[in-house]
XYZ file of C-alpha atoms in Angstrom:
741
model
C 77.120 163.532 106.346
C 74.999 161.448 108.727
C 75.652 157.884 109.784
C 72.843 156.619 107.575
C 74.120 158.627 104.600
C 77.531 156.961 104.912
C 75.957 153.501 104.930
C 73.689 154.494 102.025
C 76.718 155.640 100.018
C 78.530 152.372 100.582
C 75.367 150.446 99.755
C 75.163 152.223 96.393
C 78.751 151.188 95.669
C 78.034 147.572 96.625
C 74.921 147.554 94.448
C 76.936 148.828 91.488
C 79.701 146.328 92.177
C 77.307 143.404 92.165
C 75.673 144.625 88.979
C 79.100 144.232 87.376
C 79.566 140.880 89.147
C 76.266 139.581 87.785
C 77.246 140.653 84.276
C 80.572 138.841 84.555
C 79.014 135.776 86.120
C 76.522 135.478 83.270
C 79.127 135.989 80.581
C 80.722 133.193 78.576
C 84.211 133.359 77.101
C 82.698 133.846 73.640
C 80.443 136.673 74.782
C 83.370 138.336 76.523
C 85.323 138.114 73.279
C 82.417 139.556 71.252
C 82.020 142.473 73.646
C 85.668 143.507 73.428
C 88.106 144.667 70.845
C 85.785 146.966 68.920
C 88.151 149.306 67.161
C 91.163 147.989 69.080
C 94.189 146.218 67.699
C 94.052 142.398 67.847
C 96.666 142.468 70.605
C 94.622 144.898 72.703
C 91.453 142.859 72.190
C 93.238 139.651 73.138
C 94.700 141.283 76.256
C 91.310 142.610 77.350
C 89.700 139.221 76.756
C 92.375 137.404 78.768
C 91.962 139.858 81.652
C 88.206 139.442 81.801
C 88.215 135.669 81.346
C 90.754 135.311 84.185
C 88.735 137.743 86.293
C 85.542 135.786 85.685
C 87.240 132.522 86.637
C 88.461 133.944 89.952
C 85.113 135.586 90.562
C 83.181 132.344 90.150
C 85.546 130.548 92.535
C 85.131 133.268 95.137
C 81.351 133.457 94.792
C 81.057 129.686 95.211
C 83.127 129.777 98.402
C 81.788 132.840 100.238
C 78.388 134.335 100.917
C 78.934 137.696 99.296
C 81.398 139.930 101.176
C 83.546 140.458 98.094
C 84.280 143.990 99.291
C 85.402 144.502 102.874
C 87.189 147.830 103.049
C 88.031 151.266 101.703
C 91.061 153.513 101.963
C 90.810 157.291 101.575
C 94.080 158.950 100.604
C 95.091 162.476 101.607
C 95.070 163.278 97.881
C 91.303 162.801 97.840
C 91.425 159.484 95.965
C 89.579 156.494 97.448
C 89.929 152.760 96.729
C 87.628 149.933 97.710
C 89.449 146.719 98.697
C 88.141 143.197 98.145
C 88.927 139.508 97.974
C 89.538 139.701 94.232
C 89.988 142.538 91.764
C 87.061 143.536 89.539
C 87.304 145.935 86.610
C 84.733 148.135 84.954
C 83.463 147.401 81.479
C 84.777 150.630 79.979
C 87.526 150.732 77.379
C 90.281 151.203 79.962
C 89.111 148.342 82.203
C 89.395 150.653 85.200
C 89.536 148.783 88.541
C 86.413 149.328 90.612
C 87.470 146.846 93.316
C 91.150 146.515 94.231
C 92.509 143.020 94.903
C 93.803 142.805 98.485
C 97.130 141.548 97.096
C 97.792 144.626 94.951
C 100.461 147.083 96.126
C 97.922 149.897 96.281
C 95.966 147.916 98.894
C 98.908 147.414 101.240
C 98.301 150.550 103.367
C 94.972 148.996 104.372
C 97.025 146.512 106.427
C 100.119 148.499 107.397
C 99.103 152.124 107.956
C 99.133 153.422 111.541
C 98.668 156.818 113.151
C 102.443 157.009 113.448
C 102.992 155.911 109.822
C 99.785 156.762 107.934
C 101.233 155.933 104.471
C 99.310 158.881 102.930
C 95.995 157.588 104.245
C 93.377 159.903 105.662
C 91.009 157.170 106.731
C 90.695 153.372 106.717
C 87.207 151.900 106.599
C 86.055 148.348 107.334
C 82.755 147.334 105.752
C 80.646 144.648 107.378
C 78.156 143.048 105.014
C 75.490 140.385 105.129
C 75.429 139.058 101.583
C 74.980 142.184 99.493
C 73.691 144.362 102.330
C 75.974 146.736 104.215
C 75.288 146.295 107.934
C 78.062 148.291 109.641
C 81.050 150.572 109.080
C 84.154 150.996 111.223
C 86.403 153.958 110.444
C 89.954 154.597 111.634
C 91.200 158.177 111.343
C 94.884 158.163 110.374
C 95.280 161.868 109.526
C 94.646 163.416 112.925
C 94.656 166.882 111.362
C 91.503 166.044 109.404
C 88.498 167.165 111.419
C 85.950 165.341 109.238
C 84.050 162.667 111.141
C 81.509 160.120 109.917
C 79.998 158.874 113.143
C 81.395 155.388 112.497
C 84.795 155.951 114.105
C 86.371 153.035 115.979
C 88.632 154.594 118.640
C 90.798 151.496 119.091
C 90.716 150.118 115.552
C 90.184 146.631 117.009
C 86.428 146.214 116.692
C 86.511 144.240 113.439
C 89.367 141.999 114.594
C 87.720 141.245 117.957
C 84.384 140.550 116.267
C 86.079 138.009 114.007
C 87.896 136.372 116.923
C 84.746 136.098 119.025
C 82.449 134.885 116.240
C 81.161 131.314 116.360
C 83.167 128.749 114.406
C 81.593 126.953 111.436
C 83.850 123.920 111.080
C 85.629 125.557 108.138
C 88.512 128.008 108.263
C 87.658 131.476 106.964
C 90.005 133.792 105.149
C 91.471 136.708 107.129
C 91.776 139.270 104.333
C 89.764 141.786 106.333
C 91.890 141.469 109.472
C 95.456 140.722 108.324
C 97.835 142.235 110.859
C 101.076 144.019 109.987
C 103.377 141.174 111.105
C 101.294 138.731 109.081
C 101.326 140.963 105.992
C 105.132 141.050 106.004
C 105.223 137.260 105.811
C 102.459 136.953 103.228
C 104.288 139.322 100.859
C 107.819 138.062 101.568
C 109.947 137.667 98.403
C 109.404 134.491 96.389
C 112.774 132.849 96.828
C 114.331 130.135 98.921
C 112.927 128.666 102.117
C 110.917 130.762 104.556
C 110.237 129.288 108.006
C 107.272 130.744 109.887
C 107.237 129.638 113.507
C 104.372 130.392 115.833
C 102.527 128.979 118.780
C 98.853 127.978 118.796
C 96.434 130.593 117.530
C 99.039 132.874 115.957
C 97.451 132.488 112.525
C 100.388 130.752 110.888
C 98.147 128.461 108.822
C 96.026 131.375 107.623
C 99.198 133.304 106.811
C 100.544 130.371 104.796
C 97.311 130.076 102.789
C 97.182 133.793 102.092
C 100.837 133.659 101.076
C 99.896 130.995 98.529
C 97.155 133.288 97.187
C 99.572 136.224 97.073
C 102.248 134.255 95.217
C 99.689 133.049 92.677
C 98.703 136.688 92.137
C 102.233 138.061 91.958
C 103.810 135.229 89.925
C 100.794 133.859 88.086
C 102.510 133.063 84.797
C 105.101 130.865 86.518
C 102.951 129.231 89.195
C 99.943 128.628 86.949
C 102.150 126.264 84.946
C 103.951 124.606 87.846
C 101.247 124.802 90.567
C 101.525 125.286 94.311
C 101.487 122.325 96.710
C 100.082 122.670 100.229
C 100.876 119.781 102.572
C 98.757 119.301 105.689
C 98.889 116.846 108.611
C 95.668 114.893 107.950
C 92.584 114.770 105.688
C 90.356 116.469 108.271
C 92.712 119.441 108.354
C 92.711 119.705 104.555
C 88.910 119.702 104.595
C 88.999 122.403 107.271
C 91.158 124.765 105.176
C 89.752 123.735 101.801
C 87.521 126.783 101.238
C 90.065 129.510 102.031
C 91.836 129.738 98.682
C 88.667 129.393 96.557
C 87.165 132.259 98.592
C 90.117 134.331 97.353
C 89.558 133.292 93.748
C 92.379 130.730 93.639
C 91.842 127.095 92.653
C 95.175 126.161 91.023
C 96.562 124.593 94.195
C 97.060 120.955 95.168
C 96.202 120.148 98.805
C 97.523 116.818 100.049
C 98.869 114.929 103.030
C 102.221 113.180 102.819
C 100.263 109.934 102.542
C 98.768 111.127 99.229
C 101.974 112.165 97.473
C 102.739 108.883 95.717
C 100.381 108.562 92.717
C 98.258 105.454 92.833
C 98.713 104.964 96.588
C 96.590 106.331 99.422
C 97.707 105.540 102.949
C 94.886 103.915 104.918
C 96.678 101.674 107.441
C 98.219 102.822 110.714
C 101.744 102.273 112.018
C 102.712 101.784 115.617
C 104.673 104.680 117.100
C 107.849 102.566 117.030
C 107.355 101.555 113.382
C 106.743 105.161 112.288
C 109.921 106.245 114.064
C 112.048 103.594 112.342
C 110.581 104.233 108.890
C 111.053 107.978 109.235
C 114.786 107.909 109.986
C 117.153 109.330 107.377
C 119.226 106.137 107.307
C 116.281 104.299 105.721
C 117.510 105.748 102.429
C 120.737 103.750 102.823
C 118.768 100.684 103.907
C 116.615 100.758 100.768
C 119.672 101.318 98.594
C 121.183 98.162 100.106
C 117.933 96.270 99.462
C 118.024 97.272 95.795
C 121.673 96.236 95.438
C 120.870 92.820 96.887
C 118.287 92.280 94.152
C 121.225 92.569 91.695
C 122.267 89.021 92.494
C 124.927 86.506 91.489
C 124.491 82.809 90.537
C 124.639 80.290 93.335
C 126.862 78.747 92.068
C 125.977 78.775 88.345
C 123.030 79.183 85.978
C 122.824 76.653 83.146
C 121.266 77.858 79.895
C 120.439 75.458 77.097
C 121.082 76.983 73.664
C 121.259 75.223 70.319
C 121.661 71.812 72.081
C 124.590 73.169 74.100
C 124.747 74.146 77.775
C 126.086 77.640 78.554
C 127.232 78.173 82.135
C 126.912 81.628 83.760
C 129.050 81.516 86.880
C 129.723 83.969 89.693
C 132.788 85.508 88.070
C 131.187 86.236 84.695
C 128.047 87.768 86.188
C 130.054 89.797 88.716
C 131.920 91.494 85.864
C 128.621 92.309 84.113
C 127.113 93.585 87.345
C 130.091 95.779 88.243
C 130.209 97.312 84.780
C 126.489 98.013 84.908
C 126.777 99.678 88.308
C 129.547 101.932 87.002
C 126.916 103.674 84.873
C 125.297 104.902 88.147
C 121.798 104.570 86.757
C 118.664 103.598 88.705
C 118.085 99.862 88.877
C 115.389 99.490 86.202
C 117.002 102.004 83.865
C 120.333 100.171 84.225
C 118.853 96.816 83.271
C 119.381 97.483 79.553
C 123.126 97.737 80.214
C 123.111 94.509 82.207
C 121.221 92.733 79.433
C 123.836 93.884 76.952
C 126.734 92.658 79.086
C 125.129 89.227 79.627
C 124.251 88.818 75.929
C 127.799 89.799 74.965
C 129.223 87.312 77.453
C 127.051 84.465 76.153
C 127.803 85.441 72.554
C 131.524 85.175 73.255
C 130.976 81.692 74.742
C 129.102 80.440 71.689
C 131.494 82.090 69.232
C 134.463 80.515 70.972
C 132.895 77.053 70.850
C 131.805 77.003 67.230
C 134.220 79.384 65.582
C 137.646 78.545 67.018
C 140.156 76.888 64.670
C 141.276 73.666 66.439
C 144.805 73.998 65.045
C 145.838 77.608 65.725
C 143.041 78.841 68.059
C 141.976 81.729 65.817
C 138.311 82.627 65.502
C 136.948 82.022 62.039
C 133.686 83.959 62.449
C 133.166 87.352 60.866
C 131.144 90.230 62.457
C 127.912 89.200 60.727
C 128.236 85.720 62.238
C 128.718 87.243 65.701
C 125.631 89.429 65.218
C 123.578 86.419 64.165
C 124.653 84.475 67.264
C 123.707 87.417 69.515
C 120.305 87.774 67.837
C 119.610 84.076 68.311
C 120.556 84.271 71.991
C 118.228 87.288 72.376
C 115.348 85.057 71.239
C 116.100 82.339 73.797
C 113.601 82.389 76.727
C 116.148 80.776 79.041
C 118.492 83.730 78.544
C 115.776 86.144 79.643
C 114.813 83.926 82.562
C 118.421 84.129 83.759
C 118.509 87.922 83.350
C 115.208 88.244 85.243
C 116.695 86.191 88.063
C 119.916 88.207 88.232
C 118.585 91.728 87.580
C 114.765 91.699 87.810
C 112.495 94.585 86.918
C 111.013 95.861 90.191
C 108.208 98.170 91.250
C 108.483 100.349 94.377
C 105.447 98.596 95.863
C 106.881 95.104 95.385
C 110.329 96.099 96.668
C 109.006 97.725 99.849
C 106.413 95.052 100.618
C 109.043 92.331 100.267
C 111.480 94.223 102.502
C 108.913 94.865 105.239
C 107.939 91.187 105.234
C 111.527 90.260 106.157
C 113.717 93.239 107.198
C 116.238 91.105 109.105
C 119.813 91.854 108.125
C 119.102 95.422 107.056
C 118.125 96.952 110.409
C 118.633 95.958 114.044
C 116.569 93.127 115.467
C 114.456 95.559 117.527
C 113.797 97.753 114.489
C 112.987 94.691 112.393
C 110.419 93.594 114.978
C 108.861 97.089 114.895
C 108.398 97.346 111.119
C 107.860 93.701 110.106
C 104.440 92.942 108.624
C 102.909 90.436 106.203
C 102.742 91.378 102.534
C 99.691 93.594 102.069
C 98.245 96.122 99.676
C 97.545 98.577 102.500
C 100.048 101.348 103.083
C 100.711 103.702 105.983
C 101.695 107.373 105.852
C 105.244 106.405 106.865
C 105.393 103.966 103.916
C 104.806 106.672 101.303
C 108.224 108.389 101.619
C 109.807 104.918 101.457
C 107.882 104.148 98.267
C 109.094 107.442 96.832
C 112.684 106.632 97.795
C 112.338 103.204 96.188
C 111.005 104.808 93.013
C 114.102 107.025 92.867
C 116.398 104.047 93.354
C 114.589 101.915 90.795
C 113.797 104.430 88.083
C 111.914 103.272 84.989
C 112.856 101.101 82.057
C 111.535 103.506 79.416
C 111.777 100.908 76.665
C 108.518 99.370 77.862
C 106.744 102.739 77.951
C 108.142 103.828 74.575
C 107.171 100.521 72.959
C 103.635 100.790 74.340
C 103.320 104.382 73.097
C 104.605 103.349 69.682
C 102.064 100.533 69.454
C 99.238 102.885 70.414
C 100.444 105.419 67.840
C 100.573 102.796 65.106
C 97.040 101.693 65.972
C 95.805 105.294 65.761
C 97.486 105.831 62.387
C 96.099 102.534 61.082
C 92.600 103.520 62.156
C 92.999 106.973 60.585
C 94.195 105.385 57.338
C 91.084 103.204 57.267
C 88.851 106.246 57.785
C 90.552 108.067 54.908
C 90.323 105.058 52.632
C 86.599 104.600 53.280
C 85.585 108.266 53.331
C 87.478 109.480 50.277
C 87.697 106.342 48.136
C 85.892 107.912 45.179
C 86.330 111.624 45.885
C 88.729 113.962 44.075
C 89.418 117.684 44.301
C 90.096 119.998 41.319
C 92.217 123.146 41.547
C 92.499 125.451 38.534
C 95.419 127.844 38.136
C 94.651 128.981 34.565
C 91.687 130.588 32.864
C 88.317 128.977 33.361
C 87.653 126.211 30.871
C 91.320 125.508 30.129
C 91.712 121.748 30.704
C 95.469 122.018 30.857
C 95.215 124.292 33.853
C 93.409 121.872 36.140
C 94.959 119.365 38.512
C 93.132 116.424 40.048
C 94.165 115.540 43.638
C 93.106 112.683 45.876
C 92.335 113.050 49.587
C 95.765 111.608 50.395
C 97.382 114.555 48.581
C 95.697 116.893 51.061
C 96.078 115.073 54.394
C 97.841 111.861 55.287
C 96.970 109.383 58.039
C 99.716 110.639 60.381
C 98.366 114.190 60.446
C 94.767 112.987 60.529
C 95.535 110.881 63.609
C 97.258 113.843 65.298
C 94.152 115.990 64.838
C 92.033 113.457 66.693
C 94.398 112.736 69.574
C 92.882 113.574 72.927
C 94.177 116.788 74.480
C 95.090 116.934 78.158
C 92.622 119.407 79.638
C 93.631 118.815 83.245
C 94.796 121.741 85.367
C 98.413 121.965 86.463
C 97.394 120.827 89.957
C 95.578 117.782 88.555
C 98.525 116.829 86.377
C 100.899 117.319 89.306
C 98.833 114.990 91.490
C 99.318 112.191 88.948
C 103.042 112.773 88.324
C 105.527 111.709 91.006
C 108.332 113.652 89.325
C 106.446 116.971 89.100
C 108.451 120.038 90.162
C 106.161 122.507 91.958
C 106.631 126.250 91.712
C 106.186 126.609 95.478
C 105.463 124.262 98.383
C 103.803 125.196 101.675
C 104.040 122.727 104.570
C 101.815 123.089 107.623
C 102.756 121.437 110.935
C 106.174 121.070 109.336
C 107.823 120.048 112.608
C 105.970 116.722 112.453
C 107.469 115.460 109.195
C 110.092 112.719 109.266
C 113.498 112.918 107.619
C 112.288 110.576 104.879
C 109.214 112.777 104.264
C 111.518 115.763 103.798
C 113.489 113.830 101.173
C 110.224 113.286 99.283
C 109.224 116.960 99.476
C 112.641 118.269 98.457
C 112.418 116.173 95.272
C 109.177 118.005 94.502
C 110.930 121.371 94.956
C 114.251 121.419 93.068
C 114.318 125.237 93.329
C 113.841 125.018 97.124
C 111.005 127.557 96.995
C 109.082 126.706 100.157
C 107.160 128.186 103.078
C 107.291 126.024 106.201
C 105.004 126.759 109.143
C 104.948 125.009 112.480
C 105.746 125.024 116.171
C 108.496 122.784 117.619
C 106.693 122.859 120.984
C 103.826 120.925 119.364
C 105.993 118.126 117.920
C 104.218 114.872 118.725
C 105.068 112.394 115.956
C 107.769 109.891 116.867
C 109.639 110.596 113.621
C 109.186 114.392 113.746
C 112.465 116.256 113.389
C 111.430 119.353 115.341
C 114.536 121.517 114.794
C 114.450 123.743 111.702
C 118.234 123.595 111.321
C 118.212 119.808 111.507
C 115.410 119.624 108.932
C 116.982 121.984 106.406
C 120.732 121.508 106.819
C 120.996 118.614 104.317
C 119.276 120.679 101.618
C 119.982 124.402 102.071
C 122.519 124.470 104.947
C 121.770 127.700 106.860
C 120.418 129.568 103.827
C 116.838 129.978 105.021
C 114.862 132.851 106.530
C 113.206 132.390 109.896
C 110.477 134.525 111.417
C 108.218 134.086 114.411
C 104.608 135.067 115.050
C 104.182 135.989 118.701
C 100.531 137.040 119.087
C 97.829 134.495 119.917
C 94.521 135.518 118.350
C 92.630 132.292 119.133
C 93.214 131.250 122.721
C 91.931 133.407 125.616
C 94.486 134.316 128.267
C 92.763 132.131 130.891
C 93.294 129.009 128.744
C 96.737 129.993 127.456
C 98.081 130.464 130.986
C 97.120 126.861 131.825
C 98.601 125.495 128.572
C 101.859 127.375 129.148
C 102.123 125.974 132.676
C 101.861 122.432 131.272
C 104.799 122.994 128.943
C 106.881 124.874 131.546
C 106.674 121.862 133.850
C 108.928 120.129 131.335
C 110.667 123.173 129.813
C 110.984 126.079 132.299
C 112.254 128.452 129.579
C 109.160 128.068 127.405
C 107.647 131.357 126.184
C 104.067 131.087 124.887
C 102.515 133.523 122.408
C 100.695 136.466 123.989
C 96.899 136.269 123.944
C 95.143 139.422 122.707
C 91.932 138.846 124.638
C 90.410 137.520 127.819
C 86.941 136.005 128.220
C 86.753 135.847 131.998
C 85.834 132.133 131.746
C 88.343 129.884 133.465
C 88.898 126.181 132.556
C 87.075 123.697 134.801
C 87.629 120.057 135.844
C 85.214 117.231 136.687
C 86.449 113.998 138.249
C 84.151 110.986 138.127
C 83.937 107.219 138.368
C 81.523 107.165 135.395
C 83.602 108.744 132.648
C 81.210 108.219 129.690
C 78.314 109.529 131.774
C 80.241 112.618 132.894
C 81.301 113.350 129.340
C 77.727 113.019 128.077
C 76.502 115.386 130.813
C 79.219 117.964 130.067
C 78.470 117.795 126.350
C 74.794 118.320 127.078
C 75.659 121.504 128.963
C 78.099 122.836 126.359
C 76.387 121.802 123.121
C 73.541 124.370 123.255
C 76.142 127.152 123.325
C 76.636 128.731 119.894
C 79.431 127.307 117.746
C 81.307 124.003 117.589
C 82.299 121.607 120.383
C 85.219 119.157 120.213
C 85.560 116.215 122.577
C 89.268 115.309 122.571
C 89.935 111.874 124.029
C 92.373 108.942 123.716
C 91.484 106.828 120.676
C 90.697 103.705 122.725
C 87.826 105.553 124.491
C 86.115 106.761 121.318
C 83.631 103.910 120.882
C 82.463 104.033 124.499
C 82.072 107.806 124.386
C 80.347 107.846 120.983
C 77.774 105.372 122.279
C 76.645 108.012 124.814
C 76.703 111.022 122.455
C 73.861 111.571 119.986
C 74.961 111.895 116.364
C 78.641 111.269 117.120
C 80.493 108.393 115.431
C 83.852 106.809 116.190
C 86.465 105.572 113.747
C 85.567 107.700 110.722
C 87.153 110.933 109.515
C 85.400 113.639 111.562
C 82.868 115.922 109.904
C 83.990 119.267 111.263
C 80.791 121.029 110.208
C 78.774 119.064 112.792
C 78.031 120.678 116.132
C 79.938 118.019 118.108
C 82.995 116.082 116.931
C 85.061 113.384 118.620
C 88.833 113.563 118.040
C 92.147 112.422 119.393
C 94.884 115.048 119.931
C 96.641 114.290 116.619
C 93.412 114.789 114.676
C 92.874 118.122 116.409
C 96.149 119.653 115.202
C 95.617 122.897 113.346
C 91.884 123.030 114.154
C 89.875 125.342 116.412
C 86.517 125.114 118.159
C 84.390 127.384 120.326
C 84.388 124.842 123.178
C 86.698 121.917 123.932
C 86.227 119.072 126.386
C 89.463 117.194 127.108
C 88.980 113.651 128.414
C 91.628 111.903 130.541
C 94.334 114.593 130.141
C 96.719 112.597 132.332
C 97.144 110.034 129.541
C 98.624 112.521 127.050
C 102.231 113.413 126.477
C 103.184 117.059 126.925
C 102.955 117.950 123.227
C 99.609 116.238 122.715
C 98.161 117.868 125.835
C 99.451 121.285 124.744
C 97.681 120.833 121.405
C 94.426 119.716 123.044
C 94.388 122.649 125.486
C 94.886 125.282 122.806
C 92.052 124.414 120.389
C 89.334 126.407 122.214
C 88.367 129.993 121.387
C 85.944 130.394 124.326
C 85.557 127.531 126.830
C 87.714 124.618 128.036
C 86.740 121.776 130.362
C 88.202 118.466 131.566
C 86.702 115.115 132.490
C 88.879 112.550 134.249
C 88.532 109.425 136.366
C 88.976 109.628 140.122
C 88.876 112.572 142.495
C 90.098 116.112 141.884
C 93.269 117.021 143.706
């Protein structure tokens, strides 16, 4: 068969595949239901419908996120059977729903990623299809059965052509999926068992983020029933990064995932303010949990020296001793502050009731109490209606919100932390929150809990209003209507029974029918619920999270089902823990799996050698990941007295080159640089789809660009400089003040 015949054959398959795709895309759930189940049992029909509806949902997500390219490969088995592999699975419309495109996550597709000449896994040939929309443009074949003399004319002797083409292609400002080029070491991680904590460590360009995202897609495929209900959470370092990776999972047909930064994980709060490095370090320390616990306990106060309550023309005195007993007994219940308030109220009311009962009910001659239990109950009820009693309780054990508690503490932290730490975190009361505040808000919410009586009472009121409205509708609609049911022969008056509308449906059930259903996805409901337990959590740049942030995340994962990806060598945040053992010891001890990715697919050897030298100057034992390619283009340096002018000139030279250019500079230079660069703005979240973007090193974490210009590298710490140097896939340059040495 000629080269053109092979391409023609694949084109016929793609044409047939998209004919099925178009049919599915145009189908509605009702039409899918109507087209199925003819002659089948109801269970079979329902199963077929569920399969096709789910398939259509994934298909639409994938089509919206990618420009065609649903099919990217084929495996030919020694048995003569062939399978086409794609981003999602697609079935035929015959009675057996035969797969015509195999989902890359299916077991049958695994040899596409793992087979080698040494271990062919029963494959005769592996084929990569390159497409432009629906048109097949190229084939690359790998012969795995060396005894098979058949050749197609599309053989790739090294098997690396598709991978190298992907690595050398121009960036778009959005991460692409890697389903066509997953390597064996990456596949092992993606398909690792769904249990416990898996740590994936890897240097820049090793694909750890892509692996984590594809692992999320694989878990959703393999454990859909569980994870569709509980959702998967992916935590990234900043909003720009989340925008960068946002199209990967939809391109694989998966949308049931919540992407968020730590600063977005407290419902109702979005972190917009910025902490100093010192403040972030203090707020991130594990001992802040004890500090906040002490703050909460101090809100459970004692009289100074007494609280006088006027009741029934008498003065009741609550002193230190009486309240201390009530407080200690309440604390013994070990409930969160707000939830425990009901107990405190009861103790105070009982104490005041005893005071009143003793005054008015004690026999002056023998000291016995003449009141019976009903009298005691009446006294307690009267005290419960006294506003001064509740004012005293509010003073001694107030209801608190996490926001109020934390804002008040940060306004005056003296006495809870050292003087230096207090100076670092002190700020006026504000409604703006920082990323480091969010774990503290979450900790405060755990310590405070909720007084559910308020929520239950509100729900009950709303329910009563709904029932009352429903009753009014029934009264108006059916005031004069009756319904006759006959259970004897026609015309027999004794056999008929007259019923009113209220005999058929009452207001309670009528209200239930009209209650609004919650149509939100699991991810949407999880985003609004601080106590949601996710089925799996993936954390990118995990080494940067503080101890307090880990406390927040572990609450979201009671089963400890997590994938953590990061690189300790890139730790830059002041509160970052860095060591995997130190991060995980409080939660899983040493019961976690650790694996390392050692191949750098992004950074050319010329750039990686320079980046490694920077780190080795501080850590001589540092071992960087091995770069798989070399471009022959070495990094260059320009020293100048006119920094903005030199940057503008360098950008002018680099910008016409295909792809994306990042200018990475200290934040305080951004406005001056942006003023000299057309179309570039400072201060806003960067739009990574633009040809030129201006970033600081922290914003660049996890991102990649064709060209990178690093400004004033001498002002960066080692970790920040290492990050900045390793963002480029092709070219790297420097601009700095002064003369080159």
